[in-house]
Amino acid sequence: PDNITAFGESSGGGNIGNWLVSEIAEQALYRRVIVQSSGSAAGELRTLAEEQALGRRLISYLGFGGEGPSAAQLRAIPAEDLVRATYEALPGHYFDVVRDGLTFAAQPLDNYDSAKIAEVDILIGTNAHEWYMYVDESAGWEEVEAWLQTNAPASATVLRSLVAGEADPRRALDRLRTAQRMLCPSHYVAGRVSAAGGRAWVYYFNRQRPGPGGRKLGVYHGTEIGYVFNQHESWQSVDEADLRLTQAVMDYWVQFARSGDPNVLGRPEWPRYRAGRPLVMELGDHLGAIEPPDADLCLWLGPRR
């Protein structure tokens, strides 16, 4: 019970990243965390009042007036009807942690900036093509331009130049969105944890699976999970290189859970992520330390830029 590691991927990793800077982080039972493919430091949380207003909008959409329905009336709504109504009444809404004054009084990013961070060791990282499979196959350079003007108009010129060498506009969009939503926030969190006295270890997973699936999806969001647990799905192509990488990833993850340091005898050294020398561990056809990928994009798309 005195050696607990909490870890999660995507939204699960985001929950951990938020917890590290919550008002109740000191109540945590764990000493180490693993955050896979998450951008918890990138977004802003709504207040309790804002979420309550959205709840009232949903209640009204469901046809309840006055003081609203009772709990029993809400429970009587078929699940499929409730889900459908939520999508229709709250289009695009993402259910996230709420800034309620108890778990969060400030935005998570503000607490990271002020080093109000739980004292932990962290292993954190992202995949090479986190957003590629979510970009429409018909996307062209006009979609890249639209994204730039919407998300980073002040730095559109320099960002455009950084992805101009991509032959595939989908890949250009993937790089921009991956950097903004996952890669740069992950490196930012690692740097802040390190500055606050914790130990940080950062990875960059870029093993593309063999076969048509790998060619179609690249190093997609979630692909690393099979390597962490040695649980490759039947539809995923696997060869000897994948099996070797699986064993290496498991060795690193388990050693980190044991000691807070992923380095294990017989494996390439994984350097700590430090502000003056922010090296990351490449996990792919090559195992070893590299300079942070797309660091130029992070100068313009990072959480604090």
XYZ file of C-alpha atoms in Angstrom:
305
model
C 0.000 0.000 0.000
C 2.981 2.371 0.314
C 4.072 1.799 -3.295
C 1.141 2.682 -5.547
C 1.365 3.884 -9.139
C -1.721 5.360 -10.814
C -1.813 5.480 -14.574
C -4.180 6.145 -17.404
C -4.420 6.818 -21.117
C -6.220 9.626 -22.954
C -9.007 10.937 -20.686
C -7.757 8.624 -17.934
C -4.363 10.253 -18.171
C -6.073 13.636 -18.178
C -7.774 12.838 -14.885
C -4.409 12.035 -13.345
C -2.843 15.187 -14.764
C -5.663 17.242 -13.279
C -5.469 15.484 -9.937
C -1.788 16.418 -9.582
C -2.724 20.081 -9.284
C -6.088 19.771 -7.543
C -6.874 21.202 -4.122
C -7.022 17.679 -2.710
C -3.887 16.272 -4.345
C -2.216 15.846 -0.963
C -4.797 13.177 -0.130
C -3.488 10.917 -2.894
C -2.302 7.453 -1.884
C 0.125 7.123 -4.780
C 3.704 8.305 -5.209
C 4.056 7.729 -8.943
C 1.912 8.355 -12.003
C 1.964 7.302 -15.655
C 0.156 9.542 -18.150
C -0.234 8.223 -21.695
C -1.442 10.389 -24.591
C -3.173 13.158 -22.699
C -3.269 16.932 -22.777
C -4.660 17.725 -19.344
C -2.710 20.987 -19.126
C -4.068 22.272 -22.429
C -7.703 22.933 -21.597
C -9.675 25.137 -19.246
C -12.274 23.814 -16.840
C -15.787 25.203 -16.643
C -17.085 26.496 -13.334
C -19.792 24.731 -11.363
C -22.253 27.493 -12.285
C -21.505 27.031 -15.990
C -22.041 23.277 -15.762
C -25.265 23.751 -13.812
C -26.540 26.061 -16.553
C -25.831 23.353 -19.121
C -27.679 20.875 -16.936
C -30.724 23.141 -16.868
C -30.572 23.431 -20.652
C -30.622 19.643 -20.947
C -33.505 19.346 -18.486
C -35.495 21.886 -20.485
C -34.745 20.038 -23.717
C -36.103 16.862 -22.144
C -39.396 18.657 -21.545
C -39.244 19.319 -17.824
C -40.280 22.751 -16.607
C -40.665 24.507 -13.291
C -38.326 23.206 -10.634
C -37.249 20.359 -12.876
C -37.598 16.594 -12.535
C -37.043 14.445 -9.506
C -34.201 11.946 -9.396
C -36.745 9.162 -9.945
C -38.040 10.855 -13.094
C -34.527 11.201 -14.470
C -33.758 7.555 -13.738
C -36.885 6.550 -15.646
C -35.577 8.078 -18.889
C -34.247 5.321 -21.193
C -30.484 5.545 -21.502
C -30.542 5.844 -25.289
C -32.990 8.767 -25.063
C -30.816 10.554 -22.523
C -27.679 10.099 -24.597
C -29.412 11.300 -27.753
C -30.844 14.344 -25.969
C -27.420 15.206 -24.584
C -25.870 15.228 -28.045
C -28.729 17.338 -29.399
C -29.029 19.811 -26.513
C -25.300 20.148 -25.793
C -23.561 19.652 -29.153
C -19.804 19.381 -28.832
C -19.882 19.387 -25.030
C -17.094 17.455 -23.323
C -17.841 16.191 -19.834
C -14.752 17.059 -17.840
C -13.617 17.907 -14.339
C -15.462 20.931 -12.934
C -13.852 23.960 -11.290
C -16.115 23.796 -8.264
C -14.020 25.621 -5.665
C -13.390 22.391 -3.767
C -11.362 20.134 -6.033
C -10.309 23.095 -8.178
C -10.311 26.739 -7.173
C -8.103 27.781 -10.101
C -7.463 26.454 -13.578
C -5.090 23.436 -13.612
C -2.675 25.322 -15.846
C -2.439 28.150 -13.307
C -1.496 25.659 -10.609
C 1.123 24.067 -12.868
C 2.543 27.524 -13.541
C 2.753 28.330 -9.833
C 4.277 24.910 -9.023
C 1.274 23.923 -6.923
C 1.876 20.298 -7.846
C 1.740 17.047 -5.899
C 5.199 15.655 -5.198
C 5.333 12.666 -7.536
C 7.482 10.866 -10.050
C 5.896 10.924 -13.496
C 6.294 8.888 -16.677
C 4.491 10.695 -19.486
C 4.431 10.684 -23.265
C 2.603 10.609 -26.569
C 2.388 8.754 -29.861
C 3.635 10.034 -33.198
C 0.253 10.378 -34.940
C -2.302 10.936 -32.176
C -4.813 12.822 -34.332
C -4.237 11.381 -37.800
C -7.147 8.941 -37.791
C -9.495 11.702 -36.597
C -8.693 13.974 -39.559
C -11.110 13.541 -42.461
C -9.522 11.669 -45.355
C -10.663 14.393 -47.736
C -8.904 17.155 -45.777
C -6.764 19.443 -47.906
C -4.551 22.454 -47.353
C -7.599 24.681 -47.016
C -8.499 22.744 -43.850
C -4.966 23.281 -42.562
C -5.346 27.009 -43.164
C -8.745 27.067 -41.471
C -7.275 25.329 -38.430
C -4.425 27.832 -38.235
C -6.740 30.825 -38.458
C -9.043 29.394 -35.790
C -6.467 28.083 -33.327
C -3.326 30.155 -33.799
C -3.953 33.189 -36.022
C -1.116 35.230 -34.531
C 1.452 32.526 -35.291
C -0.136 31.110 -38.458
C 2.713 32.214 -40.713
C 5.463 30.455 -38.791
C 3.350 27.357 -38.108
C 2.426 27.118 -41.767
C 6.108 27.111 -42.662
C 6.854 24.361 -40.129
C 4.380 21.916 -41.688
C 4.721 23.041 -45.313
C 7.085 20.169 -46.084
C 4.393 17.564 -45.461
C 3.176 15.929 -48.673
C -0.094 14.944 -46.989
C -2.242 17.777 -45.566
C -3.819 15.247 -43.191
C -0.378 14.682 -41.732
C 0.149 18.434 -41.419
C -3.120 18.732 -39.483
C -2.181 15.720 -37.386
C 1.146 17.295 -36.417
C -0.493 20.578 -35.463
C -3.313 19.012 -33.466
C -1.093 16.399 -31.823
C 1.350 19.110 -30.776
C -1.312 21.433 -29.419
C -3.441 18.866 -27.612
C -0.999 16.209 -26.404
C 2.696 16.467 -27.241
C 3.417 20.002 -26.026
C 1.179 19.783 -22.915
C 2.860 16.504 -21.927
C 6.317 18.046 -22.154
C 5.078 21.088 -20.263
C 3.717 18.924 -17.418
C 6.974 16.971 -17.252
C 8.935 20.197 -17.014
C 6.731 21.592 -14.259
C 6.847 18.364 -12.232
C 10.632 18.361 -12.557
C 10.856 22.021 -11.529
C 8.713 21.272 -8.472
C 11.157 18.600 -7.297
C 9.681 15.449 -8.804
C 11.348 13.129 -11.274
C 10.023 13.173 -14.826
C 10.537 10.669 -17.626
C 9.145 11.383 -21.100
C 8.622 8.973 -23.998
C 7.811 9.316 -27.683
C 6.162 6.192 -29.109
C 6.624 5.925 -32.881
C 6.376 2.242 -33.765
C 4.036 1.856 -36.748
C 2.448 -1.569 -36.922
C 3.210 -3.603 -40.045
C 0.644 -4.177 -42.763
C -2.226 -2.133 -44.181
C -3.531 -1.075 -40.764
C -0.279 0.631 -39.890
C -0.094 2.312 -43.265
C -3.663 3.573 -42.924
C -3.594 4.761 -39.300
C 0.069 5.464 -38.599
C 1.104 5.477 -34.937
C -2.433 6.161 -33.788
C -3.973 7.250 -30.506
C -4.050 4.224 -28.209
C -1.699 1.971 -30.156
C 0.809 1.859 -27.291
C -1.681 0.176 -24.943
C -1.150 -3.239 -26.523
C 2.580 -2.953 -25.863
C 2.116 -1.880 -22.239
C -0.069 -4.894 -21.420
C 1.144 -7.389 -24.046
C -2.431 -7.542 -25.283
C -2.411 -7.087 -29.049
C -5.874 -7.409 -30.574
C -6.566 -9.974 -33.301
C -7.019 -7.240 -35.917
C -3.638 -5.672 -35.121
C -0.662 -6.864 -37.162
C 2.241 -7.984 -34.984
C 5.722 -9.124 -35.953
C 8.917 -9.967 -34.071
C 9.854 -6.295 -33.773
C 6.525 -5.607 -32.053
C 7.088 -8.444 -29.605
C 10.568 -7.174 -28.753
C 9.250 -3.667 -28.230
C 6.408 -5.012 -26.091
C 8.875 -6.629 -23.717
C 10.962 -3.471 -23.526
C 7.947 -1.276 -22.795
C 6.719 -3.644 -20.084
C 10.189 -3.707 -18.524
C 10.321 0.083 -18.380
C 6.757 0.510 -17.083
C 7.098 -2.133 -14.369
C 10.470 -0.821 -13.226
C 9.043 2.682 -12.972
C 6.156 1.363 -10.862
C 8.647 -0.366 -8.587
C 11.079 2.474 -8.071
C 10.020 5.670 -9.813
C 12.856 5.193 -12.303
C 12.184 3.205 -15.508
C 15.816 2.285 -16.087
C 16.405 -1.434 -15.952
C 19.513 -3.536 -16.461
C 19.997 -4.604 -20.065
C 17.890 -1.849 -21.628
C 19.019 1.441 -23.220
C 19.274 4.260 -20.707
C 16.203 6.442 -20.278
C 17.370 9.922 -19.174
C 15.401 12.101 -16.811
C 13.574 15.013 -18.379
C 15.239 18.191 -17.146
C 14.648 21.813 -18.055
C 18.210 22.326 -19.253
C 18.357 19.039 -21.143
C 14.852 17.828 -22.034
C 15.636 14.486 -23.637
C 12.867 11.982 -24.347
C 12.917 8.219 -24.806
C 12.101 7.019 -28.313
C 10.084 3.800 -28.207
C 9.911 2.283 -31.671
C 12.248 0.646 -34.128
C 14.920 2.548 -32.216
C 15.172 2.482 -28.419
C 17.105 5.401 -27.026
C 17.195 9.042 -26.019
C 16.389 11.721 -28.607
C 15.743 15.446 -28.695
C 12.059 16.324 -28.160
C 10.137 15.940 -31.446
C 8.412 18.981 -32.949
C 9.976 21.282 -30.374
C 9.574 24.165 -32.844
C 5.812 23.623 -32.906
C 5.704 23.664 -29.116
C 7.256 27.131 -29.071
C 4.011 28.334 -30.648
C 1.438 25.750 -29.570
C 2.501 24.912 -26.013
C 0.233 25.647 -23.016
C 2.265 28.759 -22.194
C 3.537 30.478 -25.318
